[in-house]
CSV table of C-alpha atoms in Angstrom, one decimal:
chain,number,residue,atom,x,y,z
A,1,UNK,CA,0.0,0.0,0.0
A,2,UNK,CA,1.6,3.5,-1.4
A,3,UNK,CA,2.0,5.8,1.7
A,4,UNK,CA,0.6,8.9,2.3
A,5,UNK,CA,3.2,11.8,2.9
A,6,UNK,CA,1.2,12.3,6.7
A,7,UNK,CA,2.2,8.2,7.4
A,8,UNK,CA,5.9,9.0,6.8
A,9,UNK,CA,8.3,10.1,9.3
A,10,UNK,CA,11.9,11.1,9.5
A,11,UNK,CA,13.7,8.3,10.2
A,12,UNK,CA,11.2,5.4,8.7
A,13,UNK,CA,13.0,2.6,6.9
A,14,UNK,CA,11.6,1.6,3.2
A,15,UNK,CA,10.8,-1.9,2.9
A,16,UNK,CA,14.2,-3.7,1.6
A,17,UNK,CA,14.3,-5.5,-1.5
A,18,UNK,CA,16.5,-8.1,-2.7
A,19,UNK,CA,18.4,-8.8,-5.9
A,20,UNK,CA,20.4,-11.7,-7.0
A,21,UNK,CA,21.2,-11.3,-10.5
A,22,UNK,CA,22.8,-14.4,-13.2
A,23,UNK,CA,25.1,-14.1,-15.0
A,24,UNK,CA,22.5,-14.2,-17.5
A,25,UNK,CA,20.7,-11.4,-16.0
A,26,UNK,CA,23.8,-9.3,-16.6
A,27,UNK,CA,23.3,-10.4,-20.2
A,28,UNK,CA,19.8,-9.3,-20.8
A,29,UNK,CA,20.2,-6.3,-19.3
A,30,UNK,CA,23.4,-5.8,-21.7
A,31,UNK,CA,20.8,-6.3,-24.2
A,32,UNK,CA,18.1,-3.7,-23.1
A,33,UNK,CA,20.3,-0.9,-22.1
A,34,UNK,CA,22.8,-1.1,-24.9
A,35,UNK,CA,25.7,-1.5,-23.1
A,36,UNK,CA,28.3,-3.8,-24.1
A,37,UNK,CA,31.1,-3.2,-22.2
A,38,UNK,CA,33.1,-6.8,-22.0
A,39,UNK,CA,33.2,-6.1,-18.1
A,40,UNK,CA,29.7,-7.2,-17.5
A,41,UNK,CA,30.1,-10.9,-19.4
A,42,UNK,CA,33.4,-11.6,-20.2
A,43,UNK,CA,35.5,-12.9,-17.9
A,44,UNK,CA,39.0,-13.1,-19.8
A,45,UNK,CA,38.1,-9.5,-20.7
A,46,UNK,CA,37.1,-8.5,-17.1
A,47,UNK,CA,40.1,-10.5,-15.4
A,48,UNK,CA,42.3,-8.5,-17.7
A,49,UNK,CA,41.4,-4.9,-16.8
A,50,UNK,CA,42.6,-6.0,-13.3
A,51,UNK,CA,39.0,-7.0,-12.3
A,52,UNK,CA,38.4,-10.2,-10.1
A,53,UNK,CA,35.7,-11.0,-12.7
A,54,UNK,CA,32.3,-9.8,-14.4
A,55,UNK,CA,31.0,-7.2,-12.5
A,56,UNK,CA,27.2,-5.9,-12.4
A,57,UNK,CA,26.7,-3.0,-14.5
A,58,UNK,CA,26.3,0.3,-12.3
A,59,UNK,CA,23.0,1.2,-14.0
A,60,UNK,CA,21.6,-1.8,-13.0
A,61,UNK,CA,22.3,-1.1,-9.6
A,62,UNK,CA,20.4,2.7,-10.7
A,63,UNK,CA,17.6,0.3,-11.7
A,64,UNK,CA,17.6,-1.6,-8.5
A,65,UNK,CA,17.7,1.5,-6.4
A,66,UNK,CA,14.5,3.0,-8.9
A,67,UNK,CA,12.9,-0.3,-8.3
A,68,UNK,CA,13.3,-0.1,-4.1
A,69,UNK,CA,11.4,3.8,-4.7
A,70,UNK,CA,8.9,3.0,-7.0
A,71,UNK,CA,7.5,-0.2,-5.0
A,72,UNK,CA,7.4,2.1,-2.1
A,73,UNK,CA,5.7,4.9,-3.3
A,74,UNK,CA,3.7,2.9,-5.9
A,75,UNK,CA,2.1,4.4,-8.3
A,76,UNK,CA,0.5,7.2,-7.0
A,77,UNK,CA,3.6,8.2,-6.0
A,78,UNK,CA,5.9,10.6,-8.2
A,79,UNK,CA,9.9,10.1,-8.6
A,80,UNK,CA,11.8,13.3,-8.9
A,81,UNK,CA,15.4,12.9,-8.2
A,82,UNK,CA,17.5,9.8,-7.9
A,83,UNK,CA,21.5,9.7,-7.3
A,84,UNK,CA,23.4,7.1,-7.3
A,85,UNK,CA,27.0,6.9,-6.8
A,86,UNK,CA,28.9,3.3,-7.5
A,87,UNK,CA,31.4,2.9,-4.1
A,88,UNK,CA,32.8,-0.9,-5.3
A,89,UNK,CA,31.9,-3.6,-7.6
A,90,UNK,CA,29.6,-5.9,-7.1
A,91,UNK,CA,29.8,-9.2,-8.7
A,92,UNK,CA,26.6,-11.8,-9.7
A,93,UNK,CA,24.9,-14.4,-8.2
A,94,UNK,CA,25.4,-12.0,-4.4
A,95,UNK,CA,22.4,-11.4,-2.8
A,96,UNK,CA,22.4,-7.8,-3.3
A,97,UNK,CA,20.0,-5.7,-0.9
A,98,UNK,CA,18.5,-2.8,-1.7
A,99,UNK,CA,17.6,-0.3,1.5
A,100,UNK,CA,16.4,3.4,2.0
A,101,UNK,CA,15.9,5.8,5.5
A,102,UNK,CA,13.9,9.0,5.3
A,103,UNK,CA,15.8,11.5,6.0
A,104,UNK,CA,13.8,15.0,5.5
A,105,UNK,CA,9.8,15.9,4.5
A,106,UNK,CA,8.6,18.9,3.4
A,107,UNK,CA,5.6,21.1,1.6
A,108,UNK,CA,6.9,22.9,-1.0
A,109,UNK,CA,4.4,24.7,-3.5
A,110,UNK,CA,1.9,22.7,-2.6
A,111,UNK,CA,4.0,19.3,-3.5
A,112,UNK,CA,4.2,16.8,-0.6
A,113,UNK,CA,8.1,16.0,-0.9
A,114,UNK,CA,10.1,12.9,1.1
A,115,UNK,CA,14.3,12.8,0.6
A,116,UNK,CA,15.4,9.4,1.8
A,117,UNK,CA,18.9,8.1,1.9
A,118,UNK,CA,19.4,4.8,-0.3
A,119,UNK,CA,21.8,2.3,-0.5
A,120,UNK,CA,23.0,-1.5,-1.6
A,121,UNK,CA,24.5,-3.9,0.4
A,122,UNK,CA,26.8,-6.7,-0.8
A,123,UNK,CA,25.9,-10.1,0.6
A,124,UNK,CA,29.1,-9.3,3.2
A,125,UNK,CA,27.0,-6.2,4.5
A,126,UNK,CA,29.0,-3.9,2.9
A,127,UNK,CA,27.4,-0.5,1.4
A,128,UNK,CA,28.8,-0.9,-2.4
A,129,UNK,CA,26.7,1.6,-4.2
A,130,UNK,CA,24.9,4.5,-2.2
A,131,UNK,CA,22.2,7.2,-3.1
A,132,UNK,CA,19.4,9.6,-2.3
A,133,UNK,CA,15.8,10.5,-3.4
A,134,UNK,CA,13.3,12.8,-3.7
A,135,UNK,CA,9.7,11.8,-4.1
A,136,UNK,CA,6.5,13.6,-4.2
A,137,UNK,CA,3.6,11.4,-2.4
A,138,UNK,CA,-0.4,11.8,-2.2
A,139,UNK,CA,-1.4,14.2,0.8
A,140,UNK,CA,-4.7,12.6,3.0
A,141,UNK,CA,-6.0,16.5,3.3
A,142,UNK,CA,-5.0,17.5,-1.0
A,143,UNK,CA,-7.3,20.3,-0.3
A,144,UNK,CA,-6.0,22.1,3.0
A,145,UNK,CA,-3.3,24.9,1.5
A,146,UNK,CA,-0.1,23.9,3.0
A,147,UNK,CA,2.1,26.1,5.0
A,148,UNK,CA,4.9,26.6,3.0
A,149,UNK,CA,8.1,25.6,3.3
A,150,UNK,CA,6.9,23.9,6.7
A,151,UNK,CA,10.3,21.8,6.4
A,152,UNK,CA,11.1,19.2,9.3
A,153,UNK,CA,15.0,18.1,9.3
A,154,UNK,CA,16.4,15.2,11.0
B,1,UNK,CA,54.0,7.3,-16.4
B,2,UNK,CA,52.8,11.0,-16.7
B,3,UNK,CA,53.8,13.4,-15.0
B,4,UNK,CA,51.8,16.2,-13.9
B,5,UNK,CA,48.3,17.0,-14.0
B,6,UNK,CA,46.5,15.2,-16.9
B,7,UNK,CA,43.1,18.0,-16.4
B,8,UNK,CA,45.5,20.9,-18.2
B,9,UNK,CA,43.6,24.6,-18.7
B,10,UNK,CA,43.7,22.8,-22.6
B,11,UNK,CA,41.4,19.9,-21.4
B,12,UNK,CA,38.9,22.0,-19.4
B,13,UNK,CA,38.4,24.5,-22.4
B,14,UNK,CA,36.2,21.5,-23.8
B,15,UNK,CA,34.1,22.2,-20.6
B,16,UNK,CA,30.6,23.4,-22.2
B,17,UNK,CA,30.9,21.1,-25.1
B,18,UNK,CA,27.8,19.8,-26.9
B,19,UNK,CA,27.3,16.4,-28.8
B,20,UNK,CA,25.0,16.0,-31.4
B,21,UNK,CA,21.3,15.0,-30.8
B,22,UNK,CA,20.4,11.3,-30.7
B,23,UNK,CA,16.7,10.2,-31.3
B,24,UNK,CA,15.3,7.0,-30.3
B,25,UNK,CA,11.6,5.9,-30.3
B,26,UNK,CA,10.4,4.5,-27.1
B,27,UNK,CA,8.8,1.0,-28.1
B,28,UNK,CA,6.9,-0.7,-25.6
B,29,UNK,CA,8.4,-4.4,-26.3
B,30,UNK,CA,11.9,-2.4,-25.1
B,31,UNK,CA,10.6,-1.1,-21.8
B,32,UNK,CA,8.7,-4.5,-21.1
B,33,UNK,CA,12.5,-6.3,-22.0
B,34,UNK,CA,14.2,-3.8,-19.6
B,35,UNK,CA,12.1,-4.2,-16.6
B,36,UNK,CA,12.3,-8.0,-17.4
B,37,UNK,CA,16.4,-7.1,-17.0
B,38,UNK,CA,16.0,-5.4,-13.8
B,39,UNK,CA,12.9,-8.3,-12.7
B,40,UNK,CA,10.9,-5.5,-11.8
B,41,UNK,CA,7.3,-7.0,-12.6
B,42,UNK,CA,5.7,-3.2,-12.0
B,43,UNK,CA,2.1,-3.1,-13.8
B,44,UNK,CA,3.0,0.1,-15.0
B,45,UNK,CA,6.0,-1.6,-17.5
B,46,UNK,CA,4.5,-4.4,-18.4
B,47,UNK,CA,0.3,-4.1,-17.9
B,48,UNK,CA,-1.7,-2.4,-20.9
B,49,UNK,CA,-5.1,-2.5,-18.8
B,50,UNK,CA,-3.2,-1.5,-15.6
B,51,UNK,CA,-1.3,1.2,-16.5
B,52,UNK,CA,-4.4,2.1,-18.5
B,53,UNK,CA,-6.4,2.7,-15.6
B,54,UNK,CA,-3.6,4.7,-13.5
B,55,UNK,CA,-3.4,8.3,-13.4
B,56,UNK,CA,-0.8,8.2,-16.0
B,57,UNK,CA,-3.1,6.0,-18.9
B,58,UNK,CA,-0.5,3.9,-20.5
B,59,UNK,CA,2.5,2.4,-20.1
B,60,UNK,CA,5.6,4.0,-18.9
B,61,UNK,CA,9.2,3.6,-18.7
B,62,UNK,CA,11.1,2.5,-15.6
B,63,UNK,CA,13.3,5.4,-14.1
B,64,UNK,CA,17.0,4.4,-15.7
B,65,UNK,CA,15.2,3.5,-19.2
B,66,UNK,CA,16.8,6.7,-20.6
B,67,UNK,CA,20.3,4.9,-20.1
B,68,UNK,CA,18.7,3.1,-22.8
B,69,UNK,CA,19.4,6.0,-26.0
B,70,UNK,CA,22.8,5.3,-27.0
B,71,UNK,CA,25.0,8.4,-25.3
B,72,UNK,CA,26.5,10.7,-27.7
B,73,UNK,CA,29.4,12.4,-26.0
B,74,UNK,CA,30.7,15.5,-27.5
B,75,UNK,CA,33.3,15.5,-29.5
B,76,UNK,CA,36.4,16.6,-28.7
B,77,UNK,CA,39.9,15.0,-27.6
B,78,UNK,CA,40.8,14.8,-24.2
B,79,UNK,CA,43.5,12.8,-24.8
B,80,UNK,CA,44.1,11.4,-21.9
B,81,UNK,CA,46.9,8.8,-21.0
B,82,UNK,CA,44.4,6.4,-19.3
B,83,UNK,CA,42.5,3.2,-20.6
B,84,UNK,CA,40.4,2.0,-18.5
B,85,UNK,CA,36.8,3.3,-17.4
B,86,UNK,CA,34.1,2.8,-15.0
B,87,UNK,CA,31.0,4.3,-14.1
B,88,UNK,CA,30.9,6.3,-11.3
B,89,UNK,CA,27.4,7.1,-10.8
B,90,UNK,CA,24.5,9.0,-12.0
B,91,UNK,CA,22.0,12.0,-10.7
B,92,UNK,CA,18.5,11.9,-12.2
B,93,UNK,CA,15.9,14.5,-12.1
B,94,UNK,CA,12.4,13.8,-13.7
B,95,UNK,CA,10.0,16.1,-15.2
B,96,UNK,CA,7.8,13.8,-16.9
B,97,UNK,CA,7.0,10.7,-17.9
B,98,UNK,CA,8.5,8.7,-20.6
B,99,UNK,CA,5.7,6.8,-22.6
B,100,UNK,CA,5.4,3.7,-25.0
B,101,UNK,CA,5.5,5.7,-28.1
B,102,UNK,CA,7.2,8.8,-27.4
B,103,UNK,CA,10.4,10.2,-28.7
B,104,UNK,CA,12.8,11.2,-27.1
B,105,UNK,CA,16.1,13.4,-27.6
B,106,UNK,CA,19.1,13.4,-26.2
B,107,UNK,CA,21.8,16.0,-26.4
B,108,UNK,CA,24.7,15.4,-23.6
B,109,UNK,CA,27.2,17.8,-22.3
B,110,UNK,CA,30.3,18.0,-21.4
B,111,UNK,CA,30.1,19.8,-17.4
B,112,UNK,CA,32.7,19.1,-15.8
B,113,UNK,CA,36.7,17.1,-15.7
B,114,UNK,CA,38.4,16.4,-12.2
B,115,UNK,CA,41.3,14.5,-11.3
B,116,UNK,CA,42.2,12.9,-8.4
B,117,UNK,CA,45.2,10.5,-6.9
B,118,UNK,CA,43.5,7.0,-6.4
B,119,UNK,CA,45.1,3.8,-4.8
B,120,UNK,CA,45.5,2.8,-9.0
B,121,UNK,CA,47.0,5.9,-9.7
B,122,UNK,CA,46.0,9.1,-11.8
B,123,UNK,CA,41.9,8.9,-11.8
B,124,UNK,CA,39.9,11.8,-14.1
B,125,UNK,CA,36.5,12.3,-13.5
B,126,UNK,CA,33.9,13.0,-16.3
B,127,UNK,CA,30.7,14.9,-16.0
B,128,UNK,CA,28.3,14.5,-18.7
B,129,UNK,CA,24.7,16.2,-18.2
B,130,UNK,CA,22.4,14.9,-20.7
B,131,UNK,CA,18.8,16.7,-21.0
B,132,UNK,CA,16.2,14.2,-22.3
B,133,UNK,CA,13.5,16.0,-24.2
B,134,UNK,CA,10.0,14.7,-25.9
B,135,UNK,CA,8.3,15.0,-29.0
B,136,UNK,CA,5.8,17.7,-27.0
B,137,UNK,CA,9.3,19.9,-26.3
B,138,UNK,CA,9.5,18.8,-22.5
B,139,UNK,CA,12.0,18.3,-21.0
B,140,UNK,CA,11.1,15.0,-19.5
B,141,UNK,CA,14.7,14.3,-17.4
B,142,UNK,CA,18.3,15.0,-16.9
B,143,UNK,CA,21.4,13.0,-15.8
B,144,UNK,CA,24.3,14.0,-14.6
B,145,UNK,CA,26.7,11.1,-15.0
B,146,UNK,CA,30.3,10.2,-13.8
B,147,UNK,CA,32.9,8.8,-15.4
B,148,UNK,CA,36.0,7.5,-14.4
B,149,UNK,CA,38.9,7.4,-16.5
B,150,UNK,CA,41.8,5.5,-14.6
């Protein structure tokens, strides 16, 4: 159930989601996005740029992170900003977990905004790729004029 | 190996750089086989009847999609010493939705080049912004993405 911007608070956790992708995951996704770089499937071509093997593309951690946001807000929620910055490889068939904390609400011209921090963990618990969002959510009073600017910081 | 900074007053002139515009028509079958990538089995991606019935009345693309249109980098030479090259990460800002059957242009620029000592040595930094805009002229996202030359 999408949450209305009154339900969340500073501080909330986002419902994790895990990933685990093949090999052949890494393949399709070569296939949709266009990128070919050998990294991402060929191990004789990953081992010699110094890598320990095939790593997952970066953007497919993006997508992983989107994915995490969109479930939460669902779809009557609105993406507006995602980062994402890639902190170490990660490599298939990990069990890679997707998390998020909200970290700031606020009304601004009459949007209902939530930032949240995001990040992946490595099945070793280590934060490989980490990120931020901003979302617009559905009020429960749409009507009421907000104050604005009413901004609550953790 | 070189010596001194790679990022010369010579390379940054190229700061401000434009590429040329790539097109690509956004085809339902390729959004469906990208969220298929990412297993993300959102109705809105793959649902005709579902994503019919949501406020936005059709089916729309997942939020890295745009990674999708074949970047277009502007062209100039940085020649840099350095081979190898990794993603570094990628800010996003949405305006609005990208649709089965729009299209959408892409025109990337060069914003920014840094350099910095890394444990494998010399590492340059390359910030592209790329504006994504529609067949309507809105400008439906941007992306700031980093590269790392190394």
């Amino acid at each position: 159930m999408a949450p209305f911007w009154e339900d969340v608070e500073v501080g909330m956790e986002i419902p994790s989601l895990v990933k685990k992708p093949s090999s052949k995951e890494l393949v399709m996704w070569a296939g949709a996005s266009g990128d070919f770089y050998q990294i991402h499937y060929d191990k004789d071509f990953a081992t010699g740029t110094g890598l320990s093997g095939i790593i997952v593309h970066g953007a497919l951690k993006n997508s992983y992170l989107g994915q995490l946001v969109t479930d939460w807000i669902g779809p009557e929620g609105t993406l507006r900003k995602l980062s994402v910055s890639y902190r170490a490889m990660d490599y298939p068939n990990d069990n890679l977990t997707c998390k998020g904390k909200v970290t700031r609400k606020e009304v601004q011209r009459g949007q209902h905004l939530v930032e949240c921090n995001l990040w992946l963990e490595n099945g070793k618990g280590e934060k490989t790729t980490v990120g931020s969002a901003t979302v617009a959510l559905s009020s429960r009073h749409p009507r009421r004029s907000p104050r604005r600017r009413a901004a609550t910081k953790a | 190996m070189a010596q001194g900074p790679l990022v010369t007053e010579t390379v940054r002139k190229f700061i401000g750089a434009k590429s040329e515009a790539v097109t690509m028509d956004i085809e339902e079958g390729h959004i469906r086989r990208f969220a298929d990538a990412i297993q993300d089995p959102n109705p809105l991606y793959h649902d005709r009847v579902a994503a019919r019935a949501s406020r936005y009345g059709g089916i729309i693309a997942p939020p890295a999609f745009l990674r999708a249109i074949r970047m277009v980098l502007p062209k100039v030479d940085l020649n840099l010493p350095l081979t190898r090259l990794l993603d570094g990460g990628s800010d996003w800002e949405y305006y609005h939705p990208v649709r089965a059957g729009d299209t959408i242009t892409a025109v990337t620029r060069l914003a920014d080049i840094r350099e910095r000592e890394g444990r494998a040595g010399k590492m340059v930094f390359v910030i592209h912004e790329t504006t994504y805009t529609n067949q309507l002229r809105q400008v439906v996202a941007r992306q700031r993405s980093t590269m790392i030359r190394y």
